[in-house]
């Protein structure tokens, strides 16, 4: 299942999930759209399996170091995991400062399970985990970019008999390998940096336990919420350049951090890649590399609107991790954060152009 080739990130992104080399064959398989297949082979019906899914599952599974199951969105991945592992009355720990729909899904859609939901900030303090069934972490958290000790919490969760899952969306499979740090489950939205072009939704779960992988695949088949082959293929095509894109995004984030850290209009600047960020020491210990997402505060809503009106390169949009730089004022979506808090996702523009544009927009 997991083959360790010893290759670097770029090679793994380019070659992950590729077809066998045959004369006259393509480097990357084309998407297979069939709903029904001739019986007698691996595939029977498009709801239960598809060679296009398996190609991307192979690539992402190698990067995450486990068995990958694709879903049509990050929320589909997260909600299927929660439905698959939680029983009525179970205790579950969720990040109070993580992606808001995870909390909303549990509160709204899993209400009949009468779960004991314990919301905890990513930076801690962490509660006693006795009696907990599942701990879901998000590190770095979205949008605050706080970081928690995955290996330490995996140990605490396992001592309490709980499963540990990590939402790895912000980190990306190149930035962090939660399974190698002791987690049981990785969940991720591949809509963000993995697909990377703001044109497709997709998500995945990667696990080390083959039985859990089988349960998730079965849940996907039975529920019928499945990824489209074309979307899957687009994400796989995007994955090929993830290493390159992340390198540019991280370089842009570092330059923006340097330009903004003493800027009078900016407070609360966070980027875990910066040596003076409160999360840096822990992040540097458990992350392999940093990404392009920064968070900071402007004075309020009018200042954010003025910034966006003056910038020529930064799009106002939610989502992050794409080619295009964008900025999202999180309070508009109901995150429990100040009105002027923004998440800036550095894209793949030239560093000098982006820094100059941001400084002009702030002036
Ligand atoms: C975007 C996001 C999700 C949800 O993913 P979708 O693909 O939009 O469903 C989950 N977790 C995090 C951290 C995210 O940023």
CSV table of C-alpha atoms and ligand atoms in Angstrom, one decimal:
chain,number,residue,atom,x,y,z
A,1,UNK,CA,0.0,0.0,0.0
A,2,UNK,CA,2.6,2.6,1.1
A,3,UNK,CA,5.7,2.3,-1.0
A,4,UNK,CA,8.6,4.5,0.2
A,5,UNK,CA,10.6,5.3,-2.9
A,6,UNK,CA,12.9,7.7,-1.0
A,7,UNK,CA,12.0,10.4,-3.6
A,8,UNK,CA,11.7,14.1,-2.8
A,9,UNK,CA,8.4,16.0,-2.8
A,10,UNK,CA,8.6,17.2,-6.4
A,11,UNK,CA,9.2,13.8,-7.8
A,12,UNK,CA,6.5,12.3,-5.7
A,13,UNK,CA,4.0,14.9,-6.9
A,14,UNK,CA,4.9,14.5,-10.5
A,15,UNK,CA,4.9,10.7,-10.6
A,16,UNK,CA,2.4,9.7,-7.9
A,17,UNK,CA,-0.4,7.5,-9.2
A,18,UNK,CA,1.0,7.3,-12.7
A,19,UNK,CA,0.0,4.5,-15.0
A,20,UNK,CA,2.5,1.7,-16.0
A,21,UNK,CA,4.8,2.8,-18.8
A,22,UNK,CA,3.7,1.3,-22.1
A,23,UNK,CA,4.8,2.4,-25.5
A,24,UNK,CA,2.2,4.7,-27.0
A,25,UNK,CA,0.6,5.3,-23.6
A,26,UNK,CA,0.1,8.7,-21.9
A,27,UNK,CA,2.1,9.8,-18.9
A,28,UNK,CA,-1.1,10.3,-16.9
A,29,UNK,CA,-4.3,8.4,-17.5
A,30,UNK,CA,-7.2,10.2,-18.9
A,31,UNK,CA,-10.4,10.4,-16.7
A,32,UNK,CA,-12.7,7.4,-16.9
A,33,UNK,CA,-16.3,8.6,-16.9
A,34,UNK,CA,-18.0,5.2,-17.1
A,35,UNK,CA,-21.0,4.5,-14.8
A,36,UNK,CA,-21.1,0.8,-15.7
A,37,UNK,CA,-18.2,-1.6,-16.6
A,38,UNK,CA,-18.0,-5.0,-18.2
A,39,UNK,CA,-18.1,-7.4,-15.3
A,40,UNK,CA,-15.0,-9.5,-14.5
A,41,UNK,CA,-12.5,-6.8,-13.6
A,42,UNK,CA,-11.7,-4.4,-10.7
A,43,UNK,CA,-14.6,-2.1,-11.5
A,44,UNK,CA,-18.3,-2.8,-11.7
A,45,UNK,CA,-20.3,0.3,-11.1
A,46,UNK,CA,-19.1,3.9,-10.9
A,47,UNK,CA,-20.5,4.5,-7.4
A,48,UNK,CA,-18.3,1.9,-5.8
A,49,UNK,CA,-15.0,2.4,-7.6
A,50,UNK,CA,-13.2,4.0,-10.5
A,51,UNK,CA,-9.6,3.8,-11.9
A,52,UNK,CA,-9.4,7.7,-11.9
A,53,UNK,CA,-10.1,7.7,-8.1
A,54,UNK,CA,-7.6,5.0,-7.5
A,55,UNK,CA,-4.8,6.9,-9.3
A,56,UNK,CA,-5.2,10.0,-7.1
A,57,UNK,CA,-5.8,7.8,-4.0
A,58,UNK,CA,-2.5,6.1,-4.7
A,59,UNK,CA,-0.7,9.5,-5.0
A,60,UNK,CA,-2.2,11.0,-1.9
A,61,UNK,CA,-1.9,7.8,0.1
A,62,UNK,CA,1.9,7.8,-0.7
A,63,UNK,CA,2.2,11.4,0.4
A,64,UNK,CA,0.2,10.9,3.6
A,65,UNK,CA,1.7,7.5,4.3
A,66,UNK,CA,-1.5,5.5,4.6
A,67,UNK,CA,-4.6,4.3,2.7
A,68,UNK,CA,-6.5,7.2,1.1
A,69,UNK,CA,-10.2,7.3,0.4
A,70,UNK,CA,-11.4,10.2,-1.8
A,71,UNK,CA,-14.6,12.2,-1.2
A,72,UNK,CA,-16.3,14.9,-3.3
A,73,UNK,CA,-15.3,17.7,-0.8
A,74,UNK,CA,-13.5,18.2,2.4
A,75,UNK,CA,-16.7,18.4,4.3
A,76,UNK,CA,-17.8,15.1,2.8
A,77,UNK,CA,-14.5,13.6,4.0
A,78,UNK,CA,-15.0,15.0,7.5
A,79,UNK,CA,-18.7,14.2,7.8
A,80,UNK,CA,-18.2,10.6,6.6
A,81,UNK,CA,-15.4,10.1,9.1
A,82,UNK,CA,-17.5,11.5,12.0
A,83,UNK,CA,-20.5,9.3,11.0
A,84,UNK,CA,-18.3,6.2,10.6
A,85,UNK,CA,-16.6,6.4,14.0
A,86,UNK,CA,-19.0,8.1,16.4
A,87,UNK,CA,-21.9,6.3,18.1
A,88,UNK,CA,-24.7,7.8,20.1
A,89,UNK,CA,-23.5,9.4,23.3
A,90,UNK,CA,-19.8,9.4,22.4
A,91,UNK,CA,-17.5,12.2,23.6
A,92,UNK,CA,-15.7,14.0,20.8
A,93,UNK,CA,-13.1,16.8,21.0
A,94,UNK,CA,-13.2,19.5,18.3
A,95,UNK,CA,-11.1,22.6,17.8
A,96,UNK,CA,-13.1,25.7,18.9
A,97,UNK,CA,-11.0,27.8,16.4
A,98,UNK,CA,-10.9,25.4,13.5
A,99,UNK,CA,-13.0,25.2,10.3
A,100,UNK,CA,-16.5,26.3,11.4
A,101,UNK,CA,-18.5,23.8,9.4
A,102,UNK,CA,-17.0,20.9,11.3
A,103,UNK,CA,-18.6,22.2,14.5
A,104,UNK,CA,-21.8,23.1,12.6
A,105,UNK,CA,-22.0,19.6,11.1
A,106,UNK,CA,-21.7,18.0,14.6
A,107,UNK,CA,-24.2,20.5,16.2
A,108,UNK,CA,-26.8,20.3,13.3
A,109,UNK,CA,-26.6,17.0,11.5
A,110,UNK,CA,-25.3,14.8,14.3
A,111,UNK,CA,-27.7,16.2,16.9
A,112,UNK,CA,-29.7,13.0,17.1
A,113,UNK,CA,-26.6,11.2,18.4
A,114,UNK,CA,-26.6,13.4,21.5
A,115,UNK,CA,-22.8,13.6,21.4
A,116,UNK,CA,-20.7,15.0,24.3
A,117,UNK,CA,-18.9,17.7,22.3
A,118,UNK,CA,-15.9,19.3,23.9
A,119,UNK,CA,-14.6,22.3,22.0
A,120,UNK,CA,-10.9,23.2,22.7
A,121,UNK,CA,-8.7,25.9,21.3
A,122,UNK,CA,-5.9,24.6,19.2
A,123,UNK,CA,-3.2,26.3,21.3
A,124,UNK,CA,-4.7,24.6,24.4
A,125,UNK,CA,-5.0,24.0,27.3
A,126,UNK,CA,-6.1,20.5,26.3
A,127,UNK,CA,-8.7,18.7,28.5
A,128,UNK,CA,-8.4,15.3,30.1
A,129,UNK,CA,-9.3,12.9,27.3
A,130,UNK,CA,-10.7,10.1,29.5
A,131,UNK,CA,-13.8,8.6,27.9
A,132,UNK,CA,-13.3,10.4,24.6
A,133,UNK,CA,-13.9,8.4,21.4
A,134,UNK,CA,-12.5,10.8,18.8
A,135,UNK,CA,-10.1,13.8,19.0
A,136,UNK,CA,-10.1,16.0,15.9
A,137,UNK,CA,-7.2,18.4,15.6
A,138,UNK,CA,-6.6,21.1,13.1
A,139,UNK,CA,-3.0,22.2,12.9
A,140,UNK,CA,-2.2,24.9,11.7
A,141,UNK,CA,-5.8,25.9,12.5
A,142,UNK,CA,-7.9,27.8,10.1
A,143,UNK,CA,-8.0,30.8,10.3
A,144,UNK,CA,-6.0,31.6,13.4
A,145,UNK,CA,-2.9,29.5,12.4
A,146,UNK,CA,-2.3,28.2,15.9
A,147,UNK,CA,-0.5,24.9,16.2
A,148,UNK,CA,-0.8,21.9,18.6
A,149,UNK,CA,1.5,19.1,19.4
A,150,UNK,CA,0.2,16.2,17.3
A,151,UNK,CA,2.6,13.5,18.6
A,152,UNK,CA,1.9,14.5,22.2
A,153,UNK,CA,-1.9,14.5,21.7
A,154,UNK,CA,-1.7,11.2,19.8
A,155,UNK,CA,-0.1,9.7,22.8
A,156,UNK,CA,-2.7,11.2,25.2
A,157,UNK,CA,-5.6,10.1,22.9
A,158,UNK,CA,-4.3,6.6,22.6
A,159,UNK,CA,-3.8,6.3,26.4
A,160,UNK,CA,-7.5,7.2,26.7
A,161,UNK,CA,-8.6,4.8,24.0
A,162,UNK,CA,-9.5,7.6,21.6
A,163,UNK,CA,-8.8,7.9,17.9
A,164,UNK,CA,-6.8,10.9,16.8
A,165,UNK,CA,-7.7,12.6,13.5
A,166,UNK,CA,-6.0,15.7,12.1
A,167,UNK,CA,-7.5,18.1,9.6
A,168,UNK,CA,-4.3,18.6,7.4
A,169,UNK,CA,-5.9,21.1,4.9
A,170,UNK,CA,-3.8,24.1,5.8
A,171,UNK,CA,-0.6,22.1,6.2
A,172,UNK,CA,-1.0,20.1,2.9
A,173,UNK,CA,0.4,16.5,2.5
A,174,UNK,CA,3.8,18.0,1.8
A,175,UNK,CA,3.8,20.2,4.8
A,176,UNK,CA,2.9,17.7,7.5
A,177,UNK,CA,2.5,13.9,7.8
A,178,UNK,CA,0.2,13.4,10.8
A,179,UNK,CA,0.2,9.6,10.5
A,180,UNK,CA,4.0,9.5,11.0
A,181,UNK,CA,3.5,11.7,14.1
A,182,UNK,CA,1.1,9.1,15.6
A,183,UNK,CA,-2.3,10.2,14.4
A,184,UNK,CA,-4.8,7.6,13.2
A,185,UNK,CA,-6.5,9.6,10.6
A,186,UNK,CA,-5.8,12.5,8.2
A,187,UNK,CA,-8.7,14.5,6.7
A,188,UNK,CA,-8.3,17.2,4.2
A,189,UNK,CA,-10.0,19.5,1.7
A,190,UNK,CA,-8.1,19.1,-1.6
A,191,UNK,CA,-10.2,22.0,-2.9
A,192,UNK,CA,-7.4,24.2,-1.5
A,193,UNK,CA,-3.7,23.8,-2.2
A,194,UNK,CA,-3.7,20.2,-3.5
A,195,UNK,CA,-6.0,20.9,-6.5
A,196,UNK,CA,-4.7,24.5,-6.3
A,197,UNK,CA,-6.4,26.2,-9.2
A,198,UNK,CA,-9.7,27.3,-7.6
A,199,UNK,CA,-11.7,25.2,-10.1
A,200,UNK,CA,-12.6,22.0,-8.3
A,201,UNK,CA,-13.9,20.7,-4.9
A,202,UNK,CA,-12.5,17.5,-3.5
A,203,UNK,CA,-11.5,15.9,-0.2
A,204,UNK,CA,-9.9,12.8,1.2
A,205,UNK,CA,-9.4,10.7,4.3
A,206,UNK,CA,-6.1,8.8,4.8
A,207,UNK,CA,-5.9,6.2,7.5
A,208,UNK,CA,-3.3,3.6,8.7
A,209,UNK,CA,-5.9,1.0,9.6
A,210,UNK,CA,-7.1,-1.0,6.5
A,211,UNK,CA,-10.4,-1.9,8.3
A,212,UNK,CA,-11.2,1.7,8.8
A,213,UNK,CA,-10.3,2.5,5.2
A,214,UNK,CA,-12.8,-0.3,4.1
A,215,UNK,CA,-15.5,1.2,6.4
A,216,UNK,CA,-15.0,4.6,4.8
A,217,UNK,CA,-15.1,3.2,1.3
A,218,UNK,CA,-18.3,1.3,2.2
A,219,UNK,CA,-19.8,4.5,3.7
A,220,UNK,CA,-19.0,6.3,0.4
A,221,UNK,CA,-20.6,3.6,-1.7
A,222,UNK,CA,-23.7,3.3,0.4
A,223,UNK,CA,-24.3,7.0,0.9
A,224,UNK,CA,-23.7,7.7,-2.8
A,225,UNK,CA,-21.8,11.0,-2.1
A,226,UNK,CA,-18.9,10.2,-4.6
A,227,UNK,CA,-16.3,12.4,-6.3
A,228,UNK,CA,-16.7,13.0,-10.1
A,229,UNK,CA,-14.0,11.5,-12.3
A,230,UNK,CA,-13.3,14.8,-14.0
A,231,UNK,CA,-12.9,16.6,-10.7
A,232,UNK,CA,-10.7,13.9,-9.5
A,233,UNK,CA,-8.5,14.0,-12.6
A,234,UNK,CA,-8.3,17.8,-12.4
A,235,UNK,CA,-7.1,17.6,-8.7
A,236,UNK,CA,-4.5,14.9,-9.8
A,237,UNK,CA,-3.3,17.2,-12.5
A,238,UNK,CA,-3.0,20.0,-10.0
A,239,UNK,CA,-1.1,17.8,-7.5
A,240,UNK,CA,1.7,17.5,-10.1
A,241,UNK,CA,2.8,21.1,-9.4
A,242,UNK,CA,2.0,21.2,-5.6
A,243,UNK,CA,5.7,21.2,-4.7
A,244,UNK,CA,6.4,24.1,-7.0
A,245,UNK,CA,3.4,26.1,-6.1
A,246,UNK,CA,4.0,25.7,-2.3
A,247,UNK,CA,7.6,26.8,-2.7
A,248,UNK,CA,6.5,30.1,-4.4
A,249,UNK,CA,3.6,30.6,-2.0
A,250,UNK,CA,5.8,30.1,1.1
A,251,UNK,CA,8.4,32.5,-0.4
A,252,UNK,CA,5.6,35.0,-0.9
A,253,UNK,CA,4.3,34.5,2.6
A,254,UNK,CA,7.7,35.0,4.1
A,255,UNK,CA,8.2,38.2,2.1
A,256,UNK,CA,4.7,39.5,3.1
A,257,UNK,CA,5.4,38.6,6.7
A,258,UNK,CA,8.6,40.6,6.6
A,259,UNK,CA,6.8,43.6,5.0
A,260,UNK,CA,3.9,43.5,7.4
A,261,UNK,CA,5.4,42.7,10.8
A,262,UNK,CA,6.1,46.3,11.7
A,263,UNK,CA,3.4,47.9,9.5
A,264,UNK,CA,1.3,50.4,11.5
A,265,UNK,CA,-2.0,49.2,9.9
A,266,UNK,CA,-1.4,45.6,10.8
A,267,UNK,CA,-1.8,43.8,14.2
A,268,UNK,CA,-1.8,40.1,15.2
A,269,UNK,CA,0.2,38.9,12.2
A,270,UNK,CA,0.6,35.1,12.2
A,271,UNK,CA,2.6,32.8,9.9
A,272,UNK,CA,4.0,29.7,11.5
A,273,UNK,CA,7.0,29.8,9.2
A,274,UNK,CA,8.3,33.0,10.8
A,275,UNK,CA,11.0,32.5,13.4
A,276,UNK,CA,9.2,34.9,15.8
A,277,UNK,CA,5.7,33.5,15.4
A,278,UNK,CA,4.4,32.0,18.7
A,279,UNK,CA,3.7,28.7,17.0
A,280,UNK,CA,7.0,28.5,15.1
A,281,UNK,CA,9.0,26.3,17.5
A,282,UNK,CA,6.4,23.6,17.6
A,283,UNK,CA,5.5,24.0,13.9
A,284,UNK,CA,9.1,23.6,12.9
A,285,UNK,CA,9.4,20.5,15.0
A,286,UNK,CA,6.4,18.7,13.4
A,287,UNK,CA,6.0,20.3,10.0
A,288,UNK,CA,8.2,19.5,7.0
A,289,UNK,CA,7.7,22.9,5.3
A,290,UNK,CA,5.4,25.9,5.5
A,291,UNK,CA,2.7,27.2,3.2
A,292,UNK,CA,1.4,30.5,1.9
A,293,UNK,CA,-1.4,31.4,4.4
A,294,UNK,CA,-1.0,34.3,6.8
A,295,UNK,CA,-3.6,35.8,9.2
A,296,UNK,CA,-3.6,39.4,10.5
A,297,UNK,CA,-6.0,42.1,11.6
A,298,UNK,CA,-6.8,45.5,10.1
A,299,UNK,CA,-8.6,48.0,12.2
A,300,UNK,CA,-12.1,47.0,11.1
A,301,UNK,CA,-14.5,46.3,8.2
A,302,UNK,CA,-13.9,49.7,6.4
A,303,UNK,CA,-10.1,49.2,6.4
A,304,UNK,CA,-10.5,45.7,4.9
A,305,UNK,CA,-12.9,47.1,2.2
A,306,UNK,CA,-10.4,49.9,1.4
A,307,UNK,CA,-7.5,47.4,1.2
A,308,UNK,CA,-9.5,45.2,-1.3
A,309,UNK,CA,-10.5,48.2,-3.4
A,310,UNK,CA,-6.9,49.4,-3.7
A,311,UNK,CA,-5.3,46.1,-4.4
A,312,UNK,CA,-4.9,45.0,-8.0
A,313,UNK,CA,-3.7,41.4,-7.2
A,314,UNK,CA,-5.6,40.3,-4.2
A,315,UNK,CA,-9.1,38.8,-4.8
A,316,UNK,CA,-11.7,39.0,-2.2
A,317,UNK,CA,-12.8,35.4,-1.9
A,318,UNK,CA,-13.1,32.6,0.6
A,319,UNK,CA,-11.0,29.4,0.1
A,320,UNK,CA,-7.2,29.6,-0.1
A,321,UNK,CA,-4.1,27.8,-1.4
A,322,UNK,CA,-4.7,28.5,-5.1
A,323,UNK,CA,-2.6,30.1,-7.8
A,324,UNK,CA,-4.3,33.5,-7.2
A,325,UNK,CA,-3.6,35.5,-4.0
A,326,UNK,CA,-6.7,36.2,-2.1
A,327,UNK,CA,-8.0,37.6,1.1
A,328,UNK,CA,-10.9,36.5,3.3
A,329,UNK,CA,-12.5,38.5,6.1
A,330,UNK,CA,-13.5,35.6,8.3
A,331,UNK,CA,-16.1,37.4,10.5
A,332,UNK,CA,-18.5,37.6,7.5
A,333,UNK,CA,-18.8,33.7,7.7
A,334,UNK,CA,-19.5,33.6,11.4
A,335,UNK,CA,-16.0,32.7,12.7
A,336,UNK,CA,-15.7,33.9,16.3
A,337,UNK,CA,-13.0,36.5,15.4
A,338,UNK,CA,-12.7,40.3,15.2
A,339,UNK,CA,-14.4,42.2,12.3
A,340,UNK,CA,-11.0,43.1,10.8
A,341,UNK,CA,-9.4,39.7,10.9
A,342,UNK,CA,-8.3,38.5,7.5
A,343,UNK,CA,-6.7,35.4,6.1
A,344,UNK,CA,-4.4,36.2,3.3
A,345,UNK,CA,-3.5,33.3,1.0
A,346,UNK,CA,-0.3,34.1,-1.0
A,347,UNK,CA,-0.6,32.8,-4.5
A,348,UNK,CA,2.0,32.2,-7.2
A,349,UNK,CA,2.5,35.8,-8.4
A,350,UNK,CA,6.0,37.3,-8.4
A,351,UNK,CA,7.1,38.1,-4.9
A,352,UNK,CA,8.0,41.7,-5.7
A,353,UNK,CA,4.7,42.4,-7.4
A,354,UNK,CA,2.7,41.0,-4.6
A,355,UNK,CA,4.6,42.8,-1.8
A,356,UNK,CA,4.4,46.1,-3.7
A,357,UNK,CA,0.7,45.6,-4.3
A,358,UNK,CA,-0.1,44.8,-0.6
A,359,UNK,CA,1.9,47.8,0.6
A,360,UNK,CA,0.1,50.1,-1.8
A,361,UNK,CA,-3.2,48.7,-0.8
A,362,UNK,CA,-2.4,49.4,2.9
A,363,UNK,CA,-1.0,52.9,2.4
B,1,LIG,C1,-12.1,24.3,3.3
B,1,LIG,C2,-11.9,23.5,4.5
B,1,LIG,C3,-12.7,22.4,4.8
B,1,LIG,C4,-13.9,22.0,3.9
B,1,LIG,O1,-13.5,21.6,2.6
B,1,LIG,P1,-14.5,21.7,1.4
B,1,LIG,O2,-13.7,21.1,0.3
B,1,LIG,O3,-14.8,23.2,1.2
B,1,LIG,O4,-15.7,20.9,1.7
B,1,LIG,C5,-12.4,21.6,5.9
B,1,LIG,N1,-11.3,22.0,6.7
B,1,LIG,C6,-10.5,23.0,6.5
B,1,LIG,C7,-9.4,23.3,7.4
B,1,LIG,C8,-10.8,23.8,5.4
B,1,LIG,O5,-10.0,24.9,5.1
